[in-house]
Coordinates of C-alpha atoms in Angstrom, one line a residue:
Chain P
M178 CA 28.7 -20.5 3.9
K179 CA 30.9 -17.1 4.1
K180 CA 32.8 -16.4 7.1
F181 CA 31.0 -14.8 10.0
T182 CA 31.3 -11.1 9.1
R183 CA 31.8 -8.6 11.6
K184 CA 32.0 -4.7 11.6
K185 CA 31.0 -4.5 8.1
D186 CA 29.4 -1.5 6.8
F187 CA 25.6 -2.1 6.7
D188 CA 22.9 0.2 6.0
A189 CA 19.9 -1.6 7.1
I190 CA 18.6 -5.0 8.9
V191 CA 15.4 -6.8 7.5
I192 CA 13.5 -9.2 9.5
G193 CA 10.5 -11.5 8.7
C194 CA 8.6 -13.6 10.8
S195 CA 5.1 -15.2 11.1
A196 CA 3.8 -17.6 13.9
G197 CA 5.5 -17.3 16.8
G198 CA 7.4 -14.2 16.0
M199 CA 6.0 -11.9 18.6
D200 CA 8.3 -13.7 21.1
A201 CA 11.3 -14.0 18.6
L202 CA 11.0 -10.5 18.0
K203 CA 10.7 -9.4 21.7
H204 CA 14.0 -11.3 22.5
I205 CA 16.0 -10.0 19.7
L206 CA 14.8 -6.3 19.9
S207 CA 15.0 -5.7 23.8
S208 CA 18.7 -6.6 23.2
L209 CA 19.5 -3.8 20.9
P210 CA 21.1 -0.4 22.4
I211 CA 19.7 2.6 22.1
N212 CA 22.5 3.7 20.1
F213 CA 21.8 1.0 17.5
P214 CA 23.0 2.6 14.3
F215 CA 20.9 0.8 11.5
P216 CA 17.1 0.8 10.8
V217 CA 15.2 -2.2 11.3
I218 CA 12.6 -3.1 9.1
I219 CA 10.3 -6.1 10.0
V220 CA 7.4 -8.0 8.5
Q221 CA 5.5 -9.7 11.3
H222 CA 2.3 -11.6 9.5
R223 CA -0.5 -10.8 11.5
H224 CA -4.5 -10.5 11.4
V225 CA -5.8 -7.9 8.9
D226 CA -7.4 -6.3 11.5
S227 CA -4.8 -6.1 14.2
D228 CA -4.2 -2.1 14.9
G229 CA -1.0 -0.6 16.2
Y230 CA -1.0 -2.9 19.1
L231 CA 2.1 -5.0 18.1
A232 CA 4.1 -1.7 17.5
V233 CA 3.2 -0.8 21.2
I234 CA 3.9 -3.7 23.0
L235 CA 7.5 -4.0 21.2
N236 CA 7.9 -0.2 21.6
D237 CA 7.5 -0.9 25.6
T238 CA 9.9 -3.8 25.3
C239 CA 12.6 -2.2 23.4
S240 CA 15.1 0.8 24.1
I241 CA 15.1 1.6 20.6
P242 CA 11.6 3.2 19.0
V243 CA 9.3 1.3 17.4
K244 CA 6.8 2.4 15.4
E245 CA 4.6 1.5 12.2
V246 CA 5.7 2.3 8.6
E247 CA 3.8 5.5 7.1
D248 CA 3.6 6.0 3.3
K249 CA 6.5 8.1 1.8
E250 CA 8.3 8.5 5.1
P251 CA 12.4 8.4 5.0
L252 CA 14.0 5.6 6.5
R253 CA 16.1 6.8 9.5
T254 CA 18.6 5.0 11.6
G255 CA 18.0 3.7 15.1
I256 CA 14.2 3.1 14.8
V257 CA 12.7 -0.3 14.3
Y258 CA 9.8 -0.1 11.5
L259 CA 6.8 -2.4 11.5
A260 CA 5.0 -3.5 8.3
P261 CA 1.5 -2.2 9.1
S262 CA -1.3 -4.9 8.7
N263 CA -3.1 -5.1 5.3
Y264 CA 0.1 -3.3 3.3
H265 CA 2.9 -4.4 1.2
V266 CA 5.9 -2.2 2.3
L267 CA 8.8 -1.3 -0.2
L268 CA 11.8 0.8 -0.4
E269 CA 12.5 3.4 -3.2
K270 CA 16.1 4.3 -4.3
N271 CA 15.8 7.4 -2.3
R272 CA 15.5 5.5 0.9
H273 CA 12.1 6.7 1.6
F274 CA 9.1 4.0 2.5
A275 CA 6.5 3.0 -0.3
L276 CA 3.5 1.4 0.8
S277 CA 1.0 -0.8 -1.8
I278 CA -2.1 -2.7 -1.5
D279 CA -1.2 -4.9 -4.3
E280 CA -2.3 -8.3 -4.5
K281 CA -1.4 -10.8 -1.8
V282 CA 1.9 -12.6 -2.2
N283 CA 2.1 -15.9 -0.8
Y284 CA -1.6 -15.5 0.6
T285 CA -0.2 -12.6 2.9
R286 CA -0.1 -8.8 2.8
P287 CA 2.5 -7.8 4.1
S288 CA 4.6 -10.0 2.4
I289 CA 8.3 -10.8 3.5
D290 CA 9.3 -11.4 -0.2
I291 CA 8.2 -8.2 -1.3
L292 CA 9.9 -6.1 1.4
F293 CA 13.3 -8.1 1.1
E294 CA 13.5 -8.2 -2.7
S295 CA 12.6 -4.2 -2.9
A296 CA 15.2 -3.7 0.2
A297 CA 17.8 -5.7 -1.6
N298 CA 17.5 -3.6 -4.7
V299 CA 18.2 -0.6 -2.7
F300 CA 21.1 -1.6 -0.3
Q301 CA 22.6 -4.7 -2.4
E302 CA 25.5 -5.9 -0.2
R303 CA 24.9 -3.5 2.4
L304 CA 21.8 -5.6 4.1
V305 CA 21.1 -8.1 6.6
G306 CA 18.3 -10.3 5.9
I307 CA 17.0 -12.4 8.8
I308 CA 14.0 -15.0 8.5
L309 CA 12.5 -16.1 12.0
T310 CA 9.9 -18.3 12.9
G311 CA 6.9 -19.1 10.8
A312 CA 4.5 -21.6 9.4
N313 CA 4.5 -20.4 5.7
H314 CA 7.0 -20.2 3.0
D315 CA 7.0 -16.4 2.6
G316 CA 10.6 -14.7 2.7
S317 CA 12.5 -17.3 1.0
Q318 CA 12.5 -15.9 -2.3
G319 CA 13.4 -12.5 -0.8
L320 CA 16.2 -14.0 1.3
K321 CA 17.6 -15.5 -2.0
R322 CA 17.5 -12.0 -3.7
I323 CA 19.3 -10.5 -0.6
Q324 CA 22.0 -13.5 -1.1
E325 CA 22.4 -12.5 -4.7
Q326 CA 22.9 -9.0 -4.4
G327 CA 25.6 -9.8 -1.7
G328 CA 24.0 -9.4 1.6
E329 CA 24.1 -10.8 4.6
T330 CA 21.6 -13.6 5.1
I331 CA 20.6 -15.2 8.8
V332 CA 18.0 -17.9 9.4
Q333 CA 16.9 -18.7 12.6
D334 CA 18.1 -22.4 13.4
P335 CA 14.9 -24.3 13.0
D336 CA 15.4 -26.8 15.9
T337 CA 15.2 -23.4 18.1
A338 CA 12.2 -21.9 16.0
E339 CA 8.5 -22.0 17.6
Y340 CA 7.6 -22.8 14.0
N341 CA 10.2 -24.3 11.8
T342 CA 8.6 -24.3 8.5
M343 CA 9.7 -20.9 7.3
P344 CA 13.2 -21.3 8.6
L345 CA 13.3 -24.7 6.7
A346 CA 12.0 -23.4 3.5
A347 CA 14.4 -20.3 3.6
L348 CA 17.4 -22.8 4.2
K349 CA 15.8 -24.8 1.2
T350 CA 15.7 -21.9 -1.1
A351 CA 19.0 -19.8 -0.2
N352 CA 22.4 -20.5 0.5
V353 CA 22.3 -18.6 3.7
D354 CA 25.4 -17.3 5.7
H355 CA 24.2 -18.0 9.1
I356 CA 21.9 -20.6 10.9
L357 CA 21.7 -19.2 14.5
G358 CA 19.3 -19.3 17.7
L359 CA 18.0 -16.1 18.6
Q360 CA 20.5 -15.6 21.6
K361 CA 23.1 -15.6 18.7
I362 CA 21.3 -13.6 16.2
S363 CA 21.0 -10.8 19.1
N364 CA 24.8 -11.1 19.4
F365 CA 25.5 -11.0 15.8
L366 CA 23.5 -7.5 15.5
N367 CA 25.3 -6.1 18.9
D368 CA 28.7 -7.0 17.4
L369 CA 27.6 -4.9 14.5
V370 CA 27.3 -1.8 16.6
Chain Y
M71 CA 20.4 -7.9 -16.0
N72 CA 22.5 -4.5 -15.3
E73 CA 20.6 -2.4 -12.6
Q74 CA 21.6 0.8 -14.4
T75 CA 20.2 -0.8 -17.8
Q76 CA 16.9 -1.8 -16.5
D77 CA 16.4 1.7 -14.7
I78 CA 16.9 3.1 -18.3
E79 CA 14.5 0.5 -19.9
I80 CA 12.0 1.5 -17.7
D81 CA 12.3 5.0 -18.1
L82 CA 12.0 4.2 -21.8
L83 CA 8.9 2.1 -21.5
L84 CA 7.0 4.6 -19.7
E85 CA 8.0 7.3 -22.0
A86 CA 6.7 5.1 -24.8
M87 CA 3.5 4.5 -23.0
F88 CA 3.2 8.3 -22.6
R89 CA 3.9 9.6 -25.7
K90 CA 2.0 6.7 -27.6
Y91 CA -1.2 6.5 -25.8
G92 CA -1.0 9.4 -23.4
Y93 CA -0.9 7.5 -20.1
D94 CA 1.7 8.9 -18.0
F95 CA 3.3 6.5 -15.4
R96 CA 6.5 8.6 -15.2
N97 CA 5.7 9.8 -11.4
Y98 CA 4.4 6.9 -10.3
A99 CA 6.2 5.6 -7.0
R100 CA 8.9 3.5 -8.6
A101 CA 9.4 0.7 -6.8
S102 CA 5.8 -0.7 -7.2
I103 CA 5.6 0.1 -10.7
E104 CA 8.9 -2.0 -11.6
R105 CA 7.5 -4.6 -9.8
R106 CA 4.3 -4.8 -11.7
I107 CA 6.7 -4.2 -15.0
L108 CA 8.8 -7.4 -14.1
H109 CA 5.8 -9.4 -13.0
Q110 CA 4.4 -8.8 -16.7
L111 CA 7.7 -9.2 -18.3
S112 CA 7.8 -12.9 -16.7
K113 CA 4.1 -13.4 -17.5
S114 CA 4.5 -12.3 -21.5
G115 CA 7.5 -14.6 -22.2
L116 CA 9.3 -11.6 -23.8
S117 CA 13.0 -11.5 -22.7
N118 CA 13.6 -8.0 -21.7
I119 CA 11.7 -4.7 -21.3
S120 CA 13.2 -3.2 -24.2
E121 CA 11.4 -5.9 -26.2
M122 CA 8.3 -4.9 -24.4
Q123 CA 8.4 -1.9 -25.4
G124 CA 8.6 -2.6 -29.1
R125 CA 5.8 -4.7 -28.4
L126 CA 3.9 -1.9 -26.7
L127 CA 4.2 0.5 -29.2
A128 CA 3.4 -1.7 -32.3
D129 CA 0.4 -3.7 -30.5
K130 CA -2.5 -1.6 -29.0
E131 CA -4.1 -4.6 -27.2
F132 CA -0.9 -5.7 -25.5
F133 CA -0.8 -2.0 -24.1
K134 CA -4.3 -2.3 -22.6
R135 CA -3.4 -5.4 -20.9
M136 CA -0.8 -3.7 -19.6
L137 CA -2.6 -0.6 -18.5
L138 CA -4.9 -2.9 -16.5
D139 CA -2.3 -4.3 -14.9
L140 CA -0.2 -1.1 -13.9
S141 CA -3.4 0.8 -13.1
I142 CA -5.7 -1.6 -10.9
N143 CA -5.6 -0.7 -7.4
V144 CA -7.2 -3.5 -5.1
T145 CA -9.8 -2.4 -3.2
E146 CA -12.5 -4.0 -1.2
M147 CA -15.9 -2.8 0.5
F148 CA -15.7 -1.1 4.0
R149 CA -11.9 -1.7 4.0
D150 CA -10.3 -0.1 7.7
A151 CA -13.8 -0.5 9.6
S152 CA -12.6 2.2 12.0
F153 CA -12.5 4.7 9.2
Y154 CA -16.1 4.5 8.8
V155 CA -17.0 4.5 12.1
A156 CA -15.2 7.6 12.6
F157 CA -16.7 8.8 9.3
R158 CA -20.3 8.3 10.7
E159 CA -19.5 10.1 14.1
K160 CA -17.4 13.0 13.0
V161 CA -17.7 13.6 9.2
V162 CA -21.8 13.3 8.7
P163 CA -22.6 15.7 11.4
Y164 CA -20.3 18.1 9.3
L165 CA -22.1 17.1 6.0
R166 CA -25.3 17.7 7.7
A167 CA -24.9 20.9 7.8
H168 CA -25.1 21.6 3.9
P169 CA -28.2 21.4 2.0
F170 CA -26.4 19.7 -0.9
I171 CA -23.2 17.8 -0.7
R172 CA -20.8 17.1 -3.3
I173 CA -18.3 14.1 -2.5
W174 CA -15.4 13.5 -5.2
I175 CA -13.8 9.9 -4.8
A176 CA -10.8 10.3 -6.8
G177 CA -9.4 7.1 -8.0
C178 CA -12.2 4.8 -7.4
A179 CA -10.9 2.0 -9.2
T180 CA -13.6 -0.8 -9.4
G181 CA -16.0 1.3 -7.2
E182 CA -16.3 -0.8 -3.8
E183 CA -15.4 2.1 -1.9
V184 CA -18.0 4.4 -3.8
Y185 CA -20.7 1.9 -2.7
S186 CA -19.6 1.6 0.6
M187 CA -19.9 5.5 1.1
A188 CA -23.2 5.4 -0.7
I189 CA -24.5 3.0 2.0
V190 CA -23.3 5.1 4.9
L191 CA -25.1 8.2 3.5
Q192 CA -28.1 6.5 2.9
E193 CA -28.4 5.0 6.4
E194 CA -27.6 8.4 7.8
G195 CA -30.2 10.2 5.6
L196 CA -28.1 12.4 3.5
F197 CA -27.8 10.3 -0.1
D198 CA -30.6 12.0 -1.4
Q199 CA -29.0 15.4 -0.8
T200 CA -25.6 14.2 -2.1
R201 CA -24.0 13.6 -5.7
I202 CA -20.7 11.7 -5.6
Y203 CA -18.6 12.0 -8.1
A204 CA -16.3 8.8 -8.6
T205 CA -13.5 9.1 -11.0
D206 CA -10.7 7.0 -12.3
I207 CA -7.9 7.1 -14.9
N208 CA -9.1 3.9 -16.4
E209 CA -12.0 3.3 -18.5
E210 CA -12.1 -0.5 -18.1
V211 CA -12.2 -0.5 -14.2
L212 CA -15.1 2.5 -14.3
Q213 CA -17.0 0.2 -16.4
I214 CA -16.9 -2.4 -13.6
A215 CA -17.6 0.4 -10.9
K216 CA -20.7 1.3 -12.9
E217 CA -21.8 -2.0 -13.2
G218 CA -21.6 -2.8 -9.6
V219 CA -21.5 -6.7 -10.2
Y220 CA -18.8 -8.4 -7.6
S221 CA -18.1 -11.8 -7.0
L222 CA -19.7 -13.6 -4.6
E223 CA -16.8 -14.7 -3.0
N224 CA -15.7 -11.8 -1.3
I225 CA -19.3 -10.7 0.3
Q226 CA -18.8 -12.7 3.4
E227 CA -15.7 -10.9 4.0
Y228 CA -17.5 -7.5 3.0
T229 CA -20.6 -8.4 5.3
L230 CA -17.7 -8.6 8.3
N231 CA -16.2 -5.1 7.4
Y232 CA -19.6 -3.7 7.0
Q233 CA -20.9 -4.9 10.6
K234 CA -17.3 -3.7 12.1
A235 CA -18.1 -0.4 10.5
G236 CA -21.0 0.6 12.3
G237 CA -23.7 -1.3 9.9
Q238 CA -27.0 -0.7 10.9
K239 CA -28.9 -3.2 8.5
A240 CA -28.6 -6.6 7.1
F241 CA -25.6 -6.1 4.5
S242 CA -27.7 -8.3 2.3
D243 CA -30.0 -5.6 1.8
Y244 CA -27.6 -4.1 -0.5
Y245 CA -27.3 -6.6 -2.9
T246 CA -28.8 -9.3 -5.1
A247 CA -27.2 -12.7 -5.6
H248 CA -27.2 -13.8 -8.9
Q249 CA -25.0 -17.0 -9.8
D250 CA -21.9 -16.5 -8.4
T251 CA -21.9 -12.4 -8.4
A252 CA -23.5 -10.0 -6.0
V253 CA -25.2 -7.3 -8.0
I254 CA -25.6 -3.8 -6.2
T255 CA -29.0 -2.5 -5.5
P256 CA -29.7 -0.3 -8.1
S257 CA -31.0 2.6 -5.5
L258 CA -26.8 3.1 -4.2
K259 CA -26.2 4.0 -7.4
T260 CA -29.2 7.0 -8.0
H261 CA -26.9 10.0 -6.9
V262 CA -23.0 8.7 -8.4
V263 CA -21.7 10.1 -11.3
F264 CA -19.0 7.9 -12.8
A265 CA -16.6 9.6 -14.9
S266 CA -13.4 9.4 -16.3
H267 CA -10.5 11.8 -14.7
N268 CA -6.5 11.6 -14.9
L269 CA -5.0 12.8 -11.4
V270 CA -1.6 13.3 -13.5
H271 CA -3.0 15.9 -15.9
D272 CA -6.7 17.1 -15.5
A273 CA -8.1 20.1 -13.7
K274 CA -10.6 20.8 -10.9
F275 CA -14.1 20.0 -12.3
N276 CA -16.5 21.2 -9.3
E277 CA -16.1 22.6 -5.8
M278 CA -16.0 19.6 -3.2
H279 CA -17.3 19.4 0.3
L280 CA -15.3 16.3 1.0
I281 CA -12.5 14.4 -1.5
S282 CA -11.9 10.7 -0.6
C283 CA -8.6 9.7 -1.8
R284 CA -7.6 6.4 0.0
N285 CA -4.6 4.2 -1.1
V286 CA -4.2 6.1 -4.3
M287 CA -1.5 8.5 -3.7
I288 CA 0.8 5.6 -2.2
Y289 CA 1.2 4.6 -5.8
F290 CA 2.5 8.2 -6.6
N291 CA 5.9 9.9 -6.1
Q292 CA 6.6 12.9 -4.0
T293 CA 6.3 15.2 -7.1
L294 CA 3.1 13.9 -8.2
K295 CA 1.6 13.5 -4.7
D296 CA 2.3 17.4 -4.3
R297 CA 0.5 17.8 -7.7
V298 CA -2.4 15.8 -6.5
L299 CA -2.7 17.3 -2.9
K300 CA -2.8 21.0 -4.9
L301 CA -5.5 19.8 -7.1
F302 CA -7.5 18.5 -3.9
H303 CA -6.6 22.0 -2.0
E304 CA -8.0 24.2 -5.0
S305 CA -11.0 21.5 -5.4
L306 CA -12.4 22.0 -1.8
C307 CA -14.5 24.7 -0.5
P308 CA -13.2 26.2 2.7
L309 CA -13.0 23.9 5.8
G310 CA -13.7 21.2 3.0
L311 CA -12.7 17.8 4.1
L312 CA -10.0 15.1 2.8
C313 CA -9.8 11.8 3.4
L314 CA -6.9 9.6 3.0
G315 CA -5.9 5.9 3.6
S316 CA -4.9 4.9 7.1
K317 CA -1.3 5.0 6.7
E318 CA -1.0 8.0 4.4
S319 CA -0.7 11.5 5.5
V320 CA -0.1 15.1 4.0
Q321 CA 3.1 15.0 5.9
F322 CA 6.4 14.9 3.9
S323 CA 4.5 17.1 1.4
A324 CA 4.5 20.5 0.3
Y325 CA 1.0 20.9 1.3
E326 CA 1.4 20.0 5.2
N327 CA 0.3 23.2 6.4
Q328 CA -2.7 24.1 4.1
F329 CA -4.8 21.2 6.2
D330 CA -5.5 20.8 9.6
P331 CA -6.2 16.8 11.4
L332 CA -9.7 16.5 11.9
I333 CA -9.3 12.7 13.0
K334 CA -5.4 12.1 13.1
D335 CA -5.6 8.4 13.5
E336 CA -8.1 7.9 10.4
K337 CA -6.3 10.6 8.4
I338 CA -9.3 12.9 8.1
Y339 CA -8.4 16.5 7.2
K340 CA -10.0 20.1 7.0
K341 CA -8.9 22.3 4.4
K342 CA -7.6 25.4 6.6
G343 CA -10.2 28.5 6.1
F344 CA -9.1 32.0 4.9

């Protein structure tokens, strides 16, 4: 395990979660200050039909704005971006978003692996990747990719996760930097400010 | 593999594909095309992209398989039910004003969206006065679109989509089950022309009342998206309508000011009048 890194210059935070993710996201995002100096990009698995409801709820609980990603939108700091349901989210080298409706990956669209892998290619070591609660294996390969590119990797402590399959799968696949409860993940992010 | 080397290899591969076979993916959204190429590379057993380039130049069959992988966009019938609800409520009355309606579905892939729109127009009593031009760059997927034979596996999902989209009949009225396939009823093809058209290079071919190009330009970079929006702008009659995918927009493009939103949430735009 690497040393606990603080005040390192990151460019973006990516978070992946599935079952139980809503409460975990509320916990973490509501702790972030309005001047949070990074973009946060989230894949939360949900039903194909769900509309922008999740963004509305999270927007109400957070001081920083939360919105769904639009195709070709430039990435901006201090904004929380949510992957829209039924689209994969990728990042281009020019730091604009690109959506795709390619085949499902790990039986899901959006897939955490796709976001994490493309973000790792763009930001390399200047990226923090976080895997939270979930009942499947999506995100493990992406987190591994972030680690290989020198980024900072965090997995929610499986003992504290509502569903531990996803954290356990990530821990098995990637040699992660930190295993933390939700409060400590919030602290970690706030310490970067 | 060094990132920079791989970038050069991908540039050269796309250049080779264009120079040798005329298919131009050079202005496709890079992150997606890179993913697809790397995915193909791992399937192919070749050791790097340069090797793929050599193979591609020498072996047309290899290129064809690759083309299919690079150009197929996944599609479904009545994707985004709310779009079709809005289409019935707001777009159909607009179309009704025209004695003859020309619609262009650009990038129709395997045709699911073409038949979805044909169903809506038929139920609204407009199909007989309509011609749908359904185009795609890829001849093989156009053939599938033309045949209108789909996997029965997907029909349950399409039926649900159809109902949520405001469908007025039993969805089974629109296909015949044959073994493990669903064959689209021939009446839905009567006013549809399937044709090859390449959005990267080809020009305007008729004046349209409505163009639907949903989730196609997400695969293009900004330069190509601007080019295609210009082509659509030229192809639409004054006050003609442009339908994009629910997470696309004319925003972030040079044509932002040439269209007014008609239904903002569904990304249905109206070309500005003169």
